[in-house]
Amino acid sequence: MLAARLWARQRALPRRVGFSTAALPHTSLNPVTEQDVAHFSKFLAPNSIISTLSPNPCAPDELETYNNDWIGRFHGQSTTVLKPKTTQEVSEILKWCNDHRIAVVPQGGNTGLVGGSVPVNNELILSLANMNKVRSFDPISGILVADAGCILQSLTDYVAPHNHIMPVDLGAKGSCQIGGNVATNAGGLRLLRYGSLHGTVLGLEVVLPDGRILDQLTTLRKDNTGYDLKQLFIGAEGTLGVITGVSILTPPAPQASNNVILALPTFDNVLPLYQTVKRQLSEILSAFEFIDRTAYDLAVKHGQGRALSEEDTKGAECFVLVETSGGRREHDEEKLNDLLELLLSADKPLINTGVLSQSPAQFISLWALREGVTEAVSKEGKAYKYDISVPLSSFKEVVDNTREHLRSKGLLHDKAVKYVLGYGHVGDGNLHLNIVADAYLPEIENALEPYIYEVVAAHRGSISAEHGIGAMKTHALPYSKSAISIELMKKIKQVFDPRGIMNPGKVLE
Amino acid sequence: MRPSPSRLLNILVPVKRAVDYAVKIRVNPQQTGIDTNVKHSMNPFDEIAVEEAVRLREKLKASVTSIKAITIGPPKALDTLRTALAMGADSAIHVEVPETQPAPEPLAIARTLKAVIEKQNAAATKPEDKIDLVILGKQAIDDDLGVTGQMLAGLLGWSQATFASKVDIDVAKNEALVTREIDGGGEEIKCRLPLVVTTDLRLNEPRYASLPNIMKAKKKPVEKLSPADLGVDYTPQLETLKVSEPPVRVGGGKVANVDELLAKLKEAGFP
C-alpha cells in the first residue's frame, strides 16, 4: 500500500516539473517517465523499447534517427521509442498513453517532408517498423492486406511474382512504409494512372487513441453502408489514430514498360506536348513528369542516374519524362515510335531531342534522373520544399517569380539561396518548388512565407498537394482551407482524440 | 616518293542479346535452363564495346572508316543490333539462329566471326577496306563464359588485348596502347594491329540512344546471314546436365550477449 502510494507520488513529481519547462503544444500533456517505460516493458519485448530512461537506458544517439527528419529540418526531443509487434500491443500502448495523457507520434519510415513524423517536443514515438508482415494476398482480385510497417518496396517485391504492382510508387519506396503512405495520402509517380489512395485503399485497421481497435479491414470493392470512416484516416497524418493494417487494391503488373526523356527548348511547350502525348499514347501513358533545367543539372551533379550527352541537353530549358505501361510490348513500342516520329518530324517541333531507354537498366537510370532530384537537393544544401498544386500553365511563372522575389530581397547568392527549382507531376497539376539554401535562415523563411502561400491562394491552388501539412504548414492551412472546413476538422479531431494525444502540433494548430 | 596511304580503321563489334541484368533470373521447371520469357537487352560489356568504337571514331575522326555491329542470335536479336546502330554503328550483320535452337557456344561464335572477317577481308580490293579491329565484351552476363575474344584472336592469329580499361590507337604507327585490368592494378600493353580487344567495366560509360539516332538507325543496312552461309556448325559440344537455383539464404539471428554467441558457435561446430 505504502509502496503504491510512493510510486504514485514519484510519478507525479517529475510531471509537475515537466509542465513548467516543456512547452508542449497542449499543456495538459505529460512527458514519458521511467514508470511509463516500466509499464511498457511488461507487455513489450525488450528490443521493442528504445529509451534513454531507466531501467535500460540507451545512448541518446540511438534515438537520433527517430527524433530527426531525414532532411534535417525538424528535430524532436523524445526520450522513448516503442516498436510494437502486434495491433494488440499498439492498443495497450495507446490506452496507457491516453489514460496518462502522454502524447504519441506514430512513425513509419520517417521519410516525410513536412515534419509530420517526428516529435515537436518530447512525445513518445510509436514506430510501426516491427509490424512488417503481409497478412494476405489474393492473386485473383489483387487485394493485399498488410501490416502498416511493411516497406513499400518489399510489398512491391511481394506482389511482383503474382504479376501485380503497388498502386503507389515514390522515390522513398525503399524506406517508406505503407501505413505512413496511407496516413499521409502519399501521391507519387503512379497517381496519374491508378488514382489516389482514397480510391485504392479498401480498408484499414486503426487503433483509436483510447486503445479501441477500429477494424475496417475489409476487402470489399463496393460497400455503401453509411459514412466511410476509413477515408478520415487517409491523410490525417496520425492525428486521429494509428493505422496498423491496410487493405489495398493492387493493379495487374503491366507486361511492358518503356520510358523516354524529352528535352524541350522552352517550358511553353510542356502543355502542348502533354496534349499530344495524351492523345497519341492514350491508355498506355502512365507518367508525365516535368523537371526544369536546374533540377536536372542538380540530379546529374549528384550522380542520380546517367546523364544525357551534352549534345542532347544543349539548349534545353526543361525535360519531360514520359512512361508507358501496357499489355503488349510490340503494341506499346509502335505507339511510342509513332509519337516520337511525329514529334521529331513536326514543322515546329515541341522537343529538341530526347533519349529512349533501350533496356530495363536504362529505364531505371532515366527514372533516377527524375526521382533522384529529391535526394540531389538534400545533398546540395538545406532545402525548403513546397509541394503545391497550381494550374499547369503557371508552373514556370511560379518558379521564376519566386527566384526573382528572392533576388529582390538580396537573398540569391552563395551564402543564402543557391538554387530555385521546379519539378513535378504535370499529369496531376502538382509542382514541387524547391529552394536550396546554404543554411536554414530566418530571413529566407520570411521571404518565402507567406509569399508562396499567397501565390498559391491567388491561383486557388493547394499549399500541399501530396506532402501533407505536418508541423511545417499548420499555420498556412487557411490559405487552402476555409474557416468552416478548419472548424469541422477540429470537431472531428475532438471526436476521435478528445485528449489531444495523437501527433500534437500536426495538421491543426 | 609517294607517301604510303594513311591507314584506315574498320571496326567490327560483336554484340549479344542477353537477359537484362536488372531481371531476376528464374530456373525453368524442367531444370534445363532459365526462364527466357523476360526482358532482354544488349550484354552490358558489348554496350561498352559499341561505345568504345564510337568514341574511337569521335577521337580519330575520318581514320575510322566503318563501324559494323554483328550479332549471332534469334530473330529478336535484331533489336540489339538496332540499339548498336542507334548508338553509332554504321551497318550490321545478323547471323540468324532459330528461336528454338540452343545458344551457340563460344567456339562456334569465334568461328563465325572469323568467317565474317575473312569473307570481308578477302573481298576487299584495298587494304583500307579490311577489318583490322574487333572490340567485344570480355564476357556475356548470361553464360559468363568469357572466352570468345581470346578464341577469335587465336583462330585469326591476331594480337589480343583482353579486359581493357583504356584503349589508345595510333593509326599511323599501326599500334594500340591498351591498359588491361589485372589483379591489383592495370597493365599497359602495346600491340600491333590487327587486334582483338575485350572490354572491361571501366573502359567507358555507354551513351543513351538519342531519338534522332534511333530514327536514323531504322534506315541503316542490316545484312542477314545464316550459319550455313558461313560454313559454321552450331552443334553443341557441351551438354547441360542440370540447372538449379542457389540454396535459399537463411536469415541471421540476434544474440543477447557474448556467452550466447559462443554457445551458438560451438553448436555450429566451431571449436
Coordinates of N, CA and C in Angstrom, one line a residue, chain B residues 118-235:
Chain B
E118 N 37.1 -12.9 -92.5 CA 37.9 -13.4 -93.7 C 37.1 -13.1 -95.0
K119 N 35.8 -13.3 -94.9 CA 35.0 -13.1 -96.1 C 35.2 -11.6 -96.6
Q120 N 35.0 -10.7 -95.6 CA 35.1 -9.3 -96.0 C 36.5 -8.9 -96.4
N121 N 37.5 -9.4 -95.7 CA 38.9 -9.1 -96.0 C 39.3 -9.7 -97.3
A122 N 38.8 -10.8 -97.7 CA 39.1 -11.4 -98.9 C 38.5 -10.6 -100.1
A123 N 37.3 -10.1 -99.8 CA 36.6 -9.3 -100.8 C 37.2 -7.9 -101.0
A124 N 38.0 -7.5 -100.0 CA 38.5 -6.1 -100.0 C 39.5 -5.9 -101.1
T125 N 39.3 -4.9 -101.9 CA 40.2 -4.6 -103.0 C 41.3 -3.8 -102.5
K126 N 41.1 -2.9 -101.5 CA 42.1 -2.1 -101.0 C 42.4 -2.5 -99.5
P127 N 43.6 -2.3 -99.1 CA 43.9 -2.7 -97.7 C 43.0 -1.9 -96.7
E128 N 42.6 -0.6 -97.0 CA 41.9 0.1 -96.0 C 40.4 -0.3 -95.9
D129 N 40.0 -1.3 -96.7 CA 38.7 -1.8 -96.5 C 38.6 -3.0 -95.6
K130 N 39.8 -3.4 -95.1 CA 39.9 -4.7 -94.3 C 39.5 -4.4 -92.8
I131 N 38.8 -5.3 -92.2 CA 38.6 -5.2 -90.8 C 39.9 -5.5 -90.1
D132 N 40.3 -4.5 -89.2 CA 41.5 -4.7 -88.5 C 41.4 -4.5 -87.0
L133 N 40.2 -4.3 -86.6 CA 40.0 -4.2 -85.1 C 38.6 -4.8 -84.7
V134 N 38.7 -5.7 -83.8 CA 37.4 -6.2 -83.2 C 37.3 -5.8 -81.8
I135 N 36.2 -5.2 -81.4 CA 36.0 -4.9 -80.0 C 34.8 -5.6 -79.5
L136 N 34.9 -6.4 -78.5 CA 33.8 -7.1 -77.9 C 33.9 -7.2 -76.4
G137 N 32.7 -7.5 -75.8 CA 32.7 -7.6 -74.4 C 33.6 -8.8 -73.9
K138 N 34.1 -8.6 -72.6 CA 35.0 -9.7 -72.1 C 34.2 -10.9 -71.8
Q139 N 32.9 -10.7 -71.6 CA 32.1 -11.9 -71.3 C 30.6 -11.5 -71.5
A140 N 29.7 -12.5 -71.7 CA 28.3 -12.2 -71.7 C 27.8 -12.5 -70.3
I141 N 26.8 -11.7 -69.9 CA 26.4 -11.9 -68.5 C 25.4 -13.0 -68.4
D142 N 25.0 -13.7 -69.4 CA 24.1 -14.8 -69.3 C 24.9 -16.1 -69.0
D143 N 25.9 -16.5 -69.8 CA 26.6 -17.7 -69.6 C 27.9 -17.5 -68.9
D144 N 28.4 -16.2 -68.9 CA 29.7 -15.9 -68.2 C 30.9 -16.7 -68.7
L145 N 30.9 -17.1 -69.9 CA 32.0 -18.0 -70.3 C 33.3 -17.2 -70.5
G146 N 33.2 -16.0 -71.1 CA 34.3 -15.1 -71.2 C 35.5 -15.6 -72.0
V147 N 35.3 -16.3 -73.1 CA 36.4 -16.9 -73.9 C 36.4 -16.5 -75.4
T148 N 35.3 -15.9 -75.8 CA 35.1 -15.7 -77.2 C 36.2 -14.9 -77.8
G149 N 36.5 -13.8 -77.2 CA 37.6 -12.9 -77.7 C 38.9 -13.6 -77.9
Q150 N 39.3 -14.3 -76.8 CA 40.6 -15.0 -76.9 C 40.6 -16.0 -78.0
M151 N 39.5 -16.8 -78.1 CA 39.4 -17.8 -79.2 C 39.5 -17.2 -80.6
L152 N 38.8 -16.0 -80.7 CA 38.8 -15.4 -82.0 C 40.3 -14.9 -82.4
A153 N 40.9 -14.3 -81.4 CA 42.3 -13.9 -81.7 C 43.2 -15.1 -82.0
G154 N 43.0 -16.2 -81.3 CA 43.8 -17.4 -81.6 C 43.5 -17.9 -83.0
L155 N 42.3 -18.0 -83.4 CA 41.9 -18.5 -84.7 C 42.5 -17.6 -85.8
L156 N 42.4 -16.3 -85.6 CA 42.9 -15.4 -86.6 C 44.4 -15.2 -86.6
G157 N 45.0 -15.5 -85.5 CA 46.4 -15.2 -85.3 C 46.7 -13.8 -85.1
W158 N 45.7 -13.0 -84.5 CA 45.8 -11.6 -84.3 C 46.3 -11.3 -82.9
S159 N 46.7 -10.1 -82.7 CA 47.1 -9.7 -81.3 C 45.8 -9.7 -80.5
Q160 N 45.9 -9.8 -79.1 CA 44.8 -9.7 -78.3 C 45.1 -8.8 -77.1
A161 N 44.1 -8.0 -76.7 CA 44.2 -7.1 -75.5 C 42.9 -7.3 -74.8
T162 N 43.0 -8.2 -73.7 CA 41.7 -8.5 -73.0 C 41.6 -7.6 -71.8
F163 N 40.3 -7.6 -71.3 CA 39.9 -6.8 -70.1 C 40.4 -5.3 -70.2
A164 N 40.2 -4.7 -71.3 CA 40.7 -3.3 -71.5 C 39.9 -2.3 -70.7
S165 N 40.7 -1.4 -70.0 CA 40.1 -0.3 -69.4 C 40.5 1.0 -70.0
K166 N 41.4 1.0 -71.0 CA 41.8 2.2 -71.7 C 42.3 1.7 -73.1
V167 N 41.9 2.3 -74.1 CA 42.4 2.0 -75.5 C 42.8 3.2 -76.2
D168 N 44.1 3.3 -76.6 CA 44.6 4.3 -77.4 C 45.2 3.7 -78.7
I169 N 44.7 4.3 -79.8 CA 45.2 3.7 -81.1 C 46.0 4.7 -81.9
D170 N 47.2 4.3 -82.3 CA 48.0 5.2 -83.1 C 47.9 4.6 -84.6
V171 N 47.0 5.2 -85.4 CA 46.7 4.6 -86.7 C 48.0 4.6 -87.6
A172 N 48.7 5.7 -87.5 CA 49.9 5.9 -88.4 C 50.9 4.8 -88.1
K173 N 51.1 4.5 -86.8 CA 52.1 3.5 -86.4 C 51.5 2.1 -86.4
N174 N 50.2 2.0 -86.7 CA 49.6 0.7 -86.7 C 49.7 0.0 -85.4
E175 N 49.5 0.8 -84.3 CA 49.7 0.2 -82.9 C 48.6 0.6 -82.0
A176 N 48.4 -0.2 -81.0 CA 47.4 0.2 -79.9 C 48.1 0.1 -78.6
L177 N 47.8 1.1 -77.7 CA 48.3 1.0 -76.4 C 47.1 0.8 -75.5
V178 N 47.1 -0.4 -74.8 CA 45.9 -0.8 -74.1 C 46.2 -1.0 -72.6
T179 N 45.4 -0.4 -71.7 CA 45.5 -0.7 -70.3 C 44.6 -1.9 -70.0
R180 N 45.1 -2.9 -69.4 CA 44.3 -4.1 -69.0 C 44.1 -4.1 -67.5
E181 N 42.9 -4.5 -67.2 CA 42.5 -4.7 -65.7 C 43.1 -6.0 -65.3
I182 N 44.1 -5.9 -64.3 CA 44.6 -7.2 -63.8 C 44.5 -7.1 -62.3
D183 N 44.7 -8.2 -61.6 CA 44.6 -8.2 -60.1 C 45.5 -7.1 -59.6
G184 N 45.0 -6.3 -58.8 CA 45.8 -5.3 -58.1 C 46.2 -4.1 -58.9
G185 N 45.7 -3.9 -60.1 CA 46.1 -2.7 -60.9 C 45.8 -2.8 -62.3
G186 N 46.6 -2.0 -63.1 CA 46.5 -2.1 -64.5 C 47.8 -2.5 -65.2
E187 N 47.7 -3.1 -66.3 CA 48.9 -3.5 -67.1 C 48.8 -2.8 -68.4
E188 N 49.8 -2.1 -68.8 CA 49.8 -1.4 -70.1 C 50.5 -2.3 -71.1
I189 N 49.8 -2.5 -72.2 CA 50.5 -3.3 -73.3 C 50.4 -2.6 -74.6
K190 N 51.4 -2.8 -75.4 CA 51.4 -2.2 -76.7 C 51.2 -3.4 -77.7
C191 N 50.3 -3.3 -78.6 CA 50.1 -4.4 -79.6 C 49.9 -3.8 -81.0
R192 N 50.3 -4.7 -81.9 CA 50.2 -4.3 -83.3 C 48.8 -4.7 -83.8
L193 N 48.3 -3.9 -84.7 CA 47.0 -4.2 -85.4 C 47.3 -5.3 -86.5
P194 N 46.4 -6.1 -86.9 CA 45.1 -6.2 -86.4 C 45.0 -6.8 -85.0
L195 N 43.9 -6.4 -84.3 CA 43.8 -6.6 -82.9 C 42.4 -7.0 -82.4
V196 N 42.3 -7.9 -81.4 CA 41.0 -8.1 -80.8 C 41.1 -7.5 -79.4
V197 N 40.1 -6.7 -79.1 CA 40.1 -6.0 -77.7 C 38.8 -6.6 -77.0
T198 N 39.0 -7.0 -75.8 CA 37.8 -7.3 -75.0 C 37.6 -6.3 -73.9
T199 N 36.4 -5.8 -73.7 CA 36.2 -4.6 -72.8 C 35.9 -5.0 -71.4
D200 N 36.4 -4.2 -70.5 CA 36.1 -4.4 -69.0 C 35.2 -3.2 -68.7
L201 N 34.7 -3.3 -67.4 CA 33.6 -2.4 -67.0 C 34.0 -0.9 -67.0
R202 N 35.3 -0.7 -66.7 CA 35.7 0.7 -66.5 C 36.2 1.4 -67.8
L203 N 36.1 0.7 -68.9 CA 36.5 1.3 -70.2 C 35.8 2.6 -70.5
N204 N 34.5 2.6 -70.3 CA 33.7 3.8 -70.6 C 32.3 3.7 -70.0
E205 N 31.5 4.7 -70.1 CA 30.1 4.6 -69.7 C 29.3 4.9 -71.0
P206 N 28.6 3.8 -71.4 CA 27.9 3.9 -72.7 C 26.8 5.0 -72.7
R207 N 26.6 5.6 -73.9 CA 25.6 6.7 -74.0 C 24.2 6.1 -74.2
Y208 N 23.2 7.0 -74.0 CA 21.9 6.6 -74.3 C 21.7 6.8 -75.9
A209 N 20.8 6.1 -76.4 CA 20.5 6.2 -77.8 C 19.5 7.4 -77.9
S210 N 19.9 8.5 -78.6 CA 19.1 9.6 -78.7 C 18.0 9.4 -79.8
L211 N 16.9 10.1 -79.7 CA 15.8 9.9 -80.6 C 16.1 10.0 -82.0
P212 N 16.8 11.1 -82.4 CA 17.1 11.2 -83.9 C 18.0 10.0 -84.3
N213 N 18.9 9.6 -83.5 CA 19.7 8.5 -83.9 C 19.0 7.2 -83.9
I214 N 18.0 7.0 -83.1 CA 17.1 5.8 -83.1 C 16.4 5.8 -84.5
M215 N 15.9 7.0 -84.9 CA 15.2 7.1 -86.1 C 16.1 6.7 -87.3
K216 N 17.3 7.3 -87.2 CA 18.3 7.0 -88.3 C 18.6 5.5 -88.4
A217 N 18.7 4.9 -87.2 CA 19.2 3.5 -87.1 C 18.2 2.6 -87.9
K218 N 16.9 3.0 -87.9 CA 16.0 2.2 -88.6 C 16.3 2.1 -90.1
K219 N 17.0 3.1 -90.6 CA 17.3 3.1 -92.1 C 18.6 2.5 -92.4
K220 N 19.4 2.2 -91.4 CA 20.8 1.7 -91.7 C 20.7 0.2 -92.1
P221 N 21.6 -0.2 -93.0 CA 21.5 -1.6 -93.5 C 21.9 -2.7 -92.6
V222 N 21.1 -3.7 -92.6 CA 21.4 -4.9 -91.8 C 21.4 -6.1 -92.7
E223 N 22.6 -6.7 -92.8 CA 22.7 -7.9 -93.7 C 22.4 -9.2 -92.9
K224 N 21.6 -10.0 -93.5 CA 21.2 -11.2 -92.8 C 21.9 -12.4 -93.4
L225 N 22.5 -13.2 -92.5 CA 23.3 -14.4 -93.0 C 22.8 -15.6 -92.1
S226 N 23.1 -16.8 -92.7 CA 22.8 -18.0 -91.9 C 24.1 -18.7 -91.6
P227 N 24.1 -19.5 -90.5 CA 25.4 -20.2 -90.2 C 25.9 -21.0 -91.4
A228 N 24.9 -21.5 -92.2 CA 25.3 -22.3 -93.3 C 26.1 -21.5 -94.4
D229 N 25.6 -20.2 -94.5 CA 26.3 -19.3 -95.4 C 27.8 -19.2 -95.1
L230 N 28.1 -19.3 -93.8 CA 29.5 -19.1 -93.4 C 30.2 -20.4 -93.1
G231 N 29.4 -21.5 -93.3 CA 30.0 -22.8 -93.2 C 30.4 -23.1 -91.7
V232 N 29.7 -22.7 -90.8 CA 30.0 -23.0 -89.4 C 28.9 -23.9 -88.8
D233 N 29.4 -24.9 -88.0 CA 28.5 -25.9 -87.4 C 28.2 -25.5 -86.0
Y234 N 26.9 -25.3 -85.7 CA 26.5 -24.9 -84.3 C 26.1 -26.0 -83.4
T235 N 26.4 -27.3 -83.8 CA 26.0 -28.4 -82.9 C 26.8 -28.2 -81.6

